[in-house]
């Protein structure tokens, strides 16, 4: 399979360091608020890339951090009069709920910046020892960009232009830098901020160092894929490369993948611009599976405008697949014959060409737009070829194929069966009876069974209450 590598500016064949294994790091969110659907785009597209690599037989070690120390988190903590960790823990929990609702699988590891300070101090020390970093009089430690010859190779920027553009930084209090492009590795604490002891000052890490350190700790010095939104190319990822390669003396990541922005009226959705919808906002109006479908309906490197019309189109597209799946399930259940008959074997072989089309699209830099088109063709084929005279094996064969492909996209195609109030009440009664007989195993089983279907029980003095969540 090929992926577009920002580093080379070309699509390249994926060749991993260890055959059959992928080491992948995706920059995660700063947790000071509910995530917006712009933040959800990298989560969904790189989760899909991961699923596809697994489909191809790779074992993927997928690491994605939470930035849990940052100016915005500290500001919010001061406003609420609580510790910064209260804010970050709250929004990590909320983010994980959103991820689950979008069917984004948890990473193999979700490291937290505040748990990795020792590793950061160690890398900063190495950089100073090797002459790649220096401490200023007030204890701030900077990376010396001129000491790293590859600086600028990812963003393909002209460094002299950048230096000119950044001259303003030198006059605005950052005059302790040797070069306008030097960036912070460690900075002194301010009043009321969380801090850690270090050789240079009581302080906290800069943002870039955390990813270099966490990536090294969980994936090794050299990794296969590093990913994030395109706003991270410069300076964040450029700085990560400088830190990691200068400290480890080895190439950092083979491939760099960047998603384009999710926009509103052609402007990047962001917290600071105020033009955002949180995933939670969207969940009140739409099924989050529709949001996922919408995100995947465009190629990840194309800008995507959020609009009600496109969400409606996504809803229609998704329900076409869902309807086909329900129909095939019905045909399989009602079928008069078990095994393939007549030309069905040949038809299944024919249907398989949509799988090939799907794979061809995904092999071409995770082209989910074309992959979805292939699924639609398969759905159309199923709708025309399967009917009441089909065998169970034929309907099941088509179902299996649709499920396999939609599973790669992380789309759930089976309608969640609604559990009726009466059934819930009956189960609750059964649970009460089990408890009376001290059969707690059965009682717990019923509670778990209901929880799985989104029903939460609460034992109150007035009896058992339940609600849907
Ligand atoms: P942040 O919390 O701002 O560091 O963002 C977390 C991730 O979301 C990063 O990979 C960003 O590049 C990405 N991101 C933020 N806003 C957008 C957007 N409007 N469209 C696409 N990706 C975004
Ligand atoms: Zn990062």
Short mmCIF file of C-alpha atoms in Angstrom, two decimals, residues 17-300:
data_model
loop_
_atom_site.label_atom_id
_atom_site.label_comp_id
_atom_site.label_asym_id
_atom_site.label_seq_id
_atom_site.Cartn_x
_atom_site.Cartn_y
_atom_site.Cartn_z
CA UNK A 17 11.08 -1.11 9.96
CA UNK A 18 10.00 -4.54 11.21
CA UNK A 19 8.18 -6.60 8.59
CA UNK A 20 4.50 -7.03 9.42
CA UNK A 21 4.55 -4.45 12.20
CA UNK A 22 3.70 -0.76 12.22
CA UNK A 23 4.83 1.68 14.88
CA UNK A 24 2.52 4.66 14.67
CA UNK A 25 2.26 7.85 16.72
CA UNK A 26 -0.62 10.30 16.38
CA UNK A 27 -0.51 13.67 18.15
CA UNK A 28 -3.52 13.85 20.41
CA UNK A 29 -5.58 16.72 21.79
CA UNK A 30 -4.84 19.23 24.50
CA UNK A 31 -7.45 18.44 27.11
CA UNK A 32 -8.98 21.65 28.43
CA UNK A 33 -12.42 21.40 26.87
CA UNK A 34 -14.71 19.06 24.94
CA UNK A 35 -13.17 18.16 21.58
CA UNK A 36 -14.62 19.78 18.46
CA UNK A 37 -15.27 17.98 15.21
CA UNK A 38 -12.06 19.43 13.72
CA UNK A 39 -10.13 17.48 16.38
CA UNK A 40 -12.27 14.47 15.53
CA UNK A 41 -11.02 14.42 11.93
CA UNK A 42 -7.49 13.10 12.68
CA UNK A 43 -8.97 10.67 15.21
CA UNK A 44 -11.33 9.18 12.65
CA UNK A 45 -9.03 9.15 9.62
CA UNK A 46 -6.00 7.70 11.41
CA UNK A 47 -8.17 5.17 13.23
CA UNK A 48 -9.33 4.11 9.76
CA UNK A 49 -5.73 3.94 8.49
CA UNK A 50 -4.91 1.75 11.48
CA UNK A 51 -7.90 -0.52 10.83
CA UNK A 52 -6.87 -0.90 7.19
CA UNK A 53 -3.28 -1.77 8.06
CA UNK A 54 -4.63 -4.42 10.44
CA UNK A 55 -6.92 -5.69 7.69
CA UNK A 56 -3.79 -6.08 5.54
CA UNK A 57 -2.26 -8.21 8.28
CA UNK A 58 -0.03 -5.68 10.04
CA UNK A 59 0.22 -5.59 13.78
CA UNK A 60 -0.14 -1.91 14.63
CA UNK A 61 1.31 -0.41 17.78
CA UNK A 62 -0.70 2.81 17.93
CA UNK A 63 0.27 5.51 20.40
CA UNK A 64 -1.63 8.74 20.89
CA UNK A 65 -0.94 11.21 23.68
CA UNK A 66 -3.07 13.54 25.72
CA UNK A 67 -1.38 16.90 26.31
CA UNK A 68 -2.32 17.44 29.94
CA UNK A 69 -0.07 20.37 30.84
CA UNK A 70 -0.56 23.55 28.87
CA UNK A 71 -1.39 27.26 29.26
CA UNK A 72 -5.06 26.75 28.42
CA UNK A 73 -5.48 23.95 30.96
CA UNK A 74 -3.80 26.05 33.64
CA UNK A 75 -5.96 29.06 32.80
CA UNK A 76 -9.14 27.02 33.11
CA UNK A 77 -7.94 25.49 36.40
CA UNK A 78 -7.31 28.96 37.82
CA UNK A 79 -10.77 30.09 36.69
CA UNK A 80 -12.43 27.15 38.41
CA UNK A 81 -10.11 27.24 41.42
CA UNK A 82 -9.05 23.59 41.01
CA UNK A 83 -5.83 21.74 40.23
CA UNK A 84 -4.85 21.50 36.56
CA UNK A 85 -5.11 17.71 36.80
CA UNK A 86 -8.82 18.00 37.67
CA UNK A 87 -9.40 19.78 34.36
CA UNK A 88 -7.26 17.43 32.29
CA UNK A 89 -8.70 14.26 33.86
CA UNK A 90 -12.24 15.52 33.28
CA UNK A 91 -11.65 16.18 29.58
CA UNK A 92 -9.66 13.01 29.01
CA UNK A 93 -12.70 11.08 30.26
CA UNK A 94 -15.02 13.12 28.03
CA UNK A 95 -12.72 12.68 25.05
CA UNK A 96 -12.66 8.93 25.54
CA UNK A 97 -16.46 8.89 25.60
CA UNK A 98 -16.56 10.82 22.32
CA UNK A 99 -14.02 8.48 20.77
CA UNK A 100 -16.07 5.46 21.73
CA UNK A 101 -19.23 7.03 20.36
CA UNK A 102 -17.44 7.66 17.03
CA UNK A 103 -16.18 4.06 17.07
CA UNK A 104 -12.57 5.27 17.29
CA UNK A 105 -10.69 2.46 18.98
CA UNK A 106 -8.54 3.27 22.00
CA UNK A 107 -4.84 3.49 21.20
CA UNK A 108 -2.50 0.71 22.30
CA UNK A 109 -1.16 3.34 24.69
CA UNK A 110 -2.46 6.81 25.57
CA UNK A 111 0.45 8.43 27.41
CA UNK A 112 0.05 11.60 29.44
CA UNK A 113 2.64 14.36 29.31
CA UNK A 114 2.64 14.86 33.10
CA UNK A 115 3.56 11.19 33.63
CA UNK A 116 6.61 11.40 31.40
CA UNK A 117 8.53 14.36 32.84
CA UNK A 118 11.60 12.26 33.78
CA UNK A 119 12.04 11.15 30.19
CA UNK A 120 11.74 14.76 29.03
CA UNK A 121 14.39 15.95 31.50
CA UNK A 122 16.66 13.17 30.30
CA UNK A 123 16.25 14.06 26.63
CA UNK A 124 16.82 17.75 27.34
CA UNK A 125 20.01 16.87 29.24
CA UNK A 126 21.24 14.82 26.29
CA UNK A 127 20.50 17.68 23.91
CA UNK A 128 22.46 20.11 26.09
CA UNK A 129 25.38 17.64 26.38
CA UNK A 130 25.49 17.25 22.61
CA UNK A 131 25.44 21.01 22.03
CA UNK A 132 21.91 21.03 20.57
CA UNK A 133 20.36 23.00 23.42
CA UNK A 134 21.29 25.74 25.86
CA UNK A 135 19.92 27.18 29.09
CA UNK A 136 19.37 30.94 29.28
CA UNK A 137 19.92 33.02 32.40
CA UNK A 138 16.36 32.63 33.70
CA UNK A 139 16.48 28.83 33.36
CA UNK A 140 14.60 28.54 30.07
CA UNK A 141 16.13 25.85 27.88
CA UNK A 142 16.05 26.34 24.10
CA UNK A 143 16.75 24.00 21.22
CA UNK A 144 19.56 25.41 19.05
CA UNK A 145 18.05 25.07 15.59
CA UNK A 146 21.26 26.06 13.80
CA UNK A 147 22.94 23.00 15.29
CA UNK A 148 20.59 20.68 13.41
CA UNK A 149 21.31 20.70 9.67
CA UNK A 150 18.01 19.05 8.72
CA UNK A 151 15.89 21.76 10.28
CA UNK A 152 13.11 22.65 7.83
CA UNK A 153 13.13 19.36 5.89
CA UNK A 154 9.55 18.43 6.75
CA UNK A 155 7.84 21.75 6.15
CA UNK A 156 10.01 22.56 3.12
CA UNK A 157 10.17 26.14 4.32
CA UNK A 158 12.81 28.69 3.58
CA UNK A 159 14.50 29.17 6.92
CA UNK A 160 15.81 32.63 6.17
CA UNK A 161 12.28 33.79 5.39
CA UNK A 162 11.12 32.24 8.62
CA UNK A 163 13.91 33.92 10.55
CA UNK A 164 12.90 37.25 9.05
CA UNK A 165 9.24 36.60 9.87
CA UNK A 166 10.10 35.68 13.41
CA UNK A 167 12.27 38.67 14.14
CA UNK A 168 9.36 40.15 16.05
CA UNK A 169 9.80 37.34 18.58
CA UNK A 170 13.32 38.51 19.35
CA UNK A 171 12.22 41.97 20.32
CA UNK A 172 9.18 40.86 22.31
CA UNK A 173 11.03 39.58 25.36
CA UNK A 174 12.53 36.48 23.79
CA UNK A 175 15.89 38.19 23.33
CA UNK A 176 17.64 35.42 25.18
CA UNK A 177 17.39 33.22 22.10
CA UNK A 178 20.44 32.79 19.91
CA UNK A 179 18.21 32.50 16.84
CA UNK A 180 14.58 33.45 16.23
CA UNK A 181 13.79 29.83 15.26
CA UNK A 182 15.11 28.36 18.52
CA UNK A 183 12.26 26.93 20.51
CA UNK A 184 11.53 26.16 24.14
CA UNK A 185 12.27 22.76 25.67
CA UNK A 186 11.79 23.79 29.30
CA UNK A 187 10.42 26.99 30.83
CA UNK A 188 10.29 28.53 34.30
CA UNK A 189 7.04 28.29 36.24
CA UNK A 190 4.83 31.28 36.77
CA UNK A 191 2.95 31.97 40.00
CA UNK A 192 0.23 29.39 40.64
CA UNK A 193 1.32 27.03 37.87
CA UNK A 194 2.17 23.35 38.25
CA UNK A 195 5.94 22.78 38.12
CA UNK A 196 8.67 20.19 38.36
CA UNK A 197 12.23 20.43 39.66
CA UNK A 198 14.99 20.41 37.05
CA UNK A 199 18.69 21.24 36.65
CA UNK A 200 17.75 24.63 35.23
CA UNK A 201 14.74 25.97 37.11
CA UNK A 202 11.47 24.91 38.68
CA UNK A 203 9.30 24.75 35.63
CA UNK A 204 7.51 22.73 33.01
CA UNK A 205 8.22 21.27 29.58
CA UNK A 206 7.58 22.94 26.25
CA UNK A 207 4.96 21.24 24.11
CA UNK A 208 7.17 19.70 21.40
CA UNK A 209 9.44 17.69 23.68
CA UNK A 210 6.59 15.56 25.01
CA UNK A 211 5.89 13.84 21.70
CA UNK A 212 9.57 13.09 21.01
CA UNK A 213 9.89 11.50 24.43
CA UNK A 214 6.63 9.54 24.46
CA UNK A 215 7.17 8.29 20.94
CA UNK A 216 10.65 7.03 21.89
CA UNK A 217 9.46 5.43 25.11
CA UNK A 218 6.54 3.51 23.64
CA UNK A 219 7.72 2.87 20.08
CA UNK A 220 11.52 3.14 20.04
CA UNK A 221 14.01 5.62 18.52
CA UNK A 222 12.77 4.97 14.99
CA UNK A 223 9.11 4.73 14.10
CA UNK A 224 7.16 4.07 10.92
CA UNK A 225 4.39 6.66 10.86
CA UNK A 226 3.89 9.93 12.66
CA UNK A 227 0.59 11.68 12.06
CA UNK A 228 -1.57 14.66 12.93
CA UNK A 229 -3.39 17.60 11.43
CA UNK A 230 -1.56 19.71 8.86
CA UNK A 231 -1.28 22.66 11.26
CA UNK A 232 1.21 20.53 13.16
CA UNK A 233 3.74 20.30 10.29
CA UNK A 234 5.34 23.54 11.36
CA UNK A 235 6.57 24.11 13.94
CA UNK A 236 5.44 21.10 16.04
CA UNK A 237 6.55 18.21 13.85
CA UNK A 238 9.58 20.04 12.48
CA UNK A 239 10.68 20.56 16.08
CA UNK A 240 9.97 16.96 17.03
CA UNK A 241 12.25 15.78 14.21
CA UNK A 242 15.01 18.14 15.33
CA UNK A 243 14.78 17.00 18.97
CA UNK A 244 14.51 13.27 18.28
CA UNK A 245 17.14 13.04 15.57
CA UNK A 246 19.59 15.29 17.43
CA UNK A 247 19.14 13.33 20.67
CA UNK A 248 18.98 9.78 19.27
CA UNK A 249 21.34 10.16 16.32
CA UNK A 250 18.90 8.19 14.14
CA UNK A 251 16.19 9.07 11.63
CA UNK A 252 12.94 9.63 13.57
CA UNK A 253 9.88 8.67 11.51
CA UNK A 254 9.84 7.14 8.03
CA UNK A 255 6.45 8.52 7.03
CA UNK A 256 4.65 11.69 8.02
CA UNK A 257 0.90 11.80 7.41
CA UNK A 258 -1.16 14.95 7.76
CA UNK A 259 -4.89 15.45 7.45
CA UNK A 260 -6.30 18.61 5.91
CA UNK A 261 -8.62 20.83 7.88
CA UNK A 262 -12.23 20.47 8.64
CA UNK A 263 -13.61 23.88 7.73
CA UNK A 264 -16.72 25.93 8.13
CA UNK A 265 -17.32 28.22 5.17
CA UNK A 266 -13.74 27.57 4.06
CA UNK A 267 -12.26 28.60 7.38
CA UNK A 268 -10.50 26.20 9.70
CA UNK A 269 -12.70 25.14 12.58
CA UNK A 270 -10.98 26.10 15.82
CA UNK A 271 -11.65 26.94 19.41
CA UNK A 272 -9.87 30.25 19.12
CA UNK A 273 -11.87 31.41 16.06
CA UNK A 274 -15.08 30.41 17.83
CA UNK A 275 -16.48 28.70 14.70
CA UNK A 276 -16.71 25.22 16.15
CA UNK A 277 -19.14 22.46 17.04
CA UNK A 278 -18.15 19.98 19.70
CA UNK A 279 -18.65 16.30 19.01
CA UNK A 280 -21.19 16.47 21.83
CA UNK A 281 -23.15 19.24 20.01
CA UNK A 282 -23.28 17.10 16.90
CA UNK A 283 -24.40 14.03 18.83
CA UNK A 284 -27.58 15.84 19.84
CA UNK A 285 -28.60 16.22 16.21
CA UNK A 286 -27.04 13.28 14.43
CA UNK A 287 -25.90 9.76 15.04
CA UNK A 288 -22.10 9.96 15.41
CA UNK A 289 -21.84 7.17 12.87
CA UNK A 290 -23.12 9.74 10.40
CA UNK A 291 -20.33 12.09 11.45
CA UNK A 292 -17.82 9.31 10.86
CA UNK A 293 -19.32 8.56 7.46
CA UNK A 294 -19.19 12.27 6.57
CA UNK A 295 -15.50 12.52 7.55
CA UNK A 296 -14.61 9.48 5.46
CA UNK A 297 -16.57 10.64 2.43
CA UNK A 298 -13.64 12.92 1.57
CA UNK A 299 -9.98 12.00 1.17
CA UNK A 300 -8.10 12.87 4.36
#
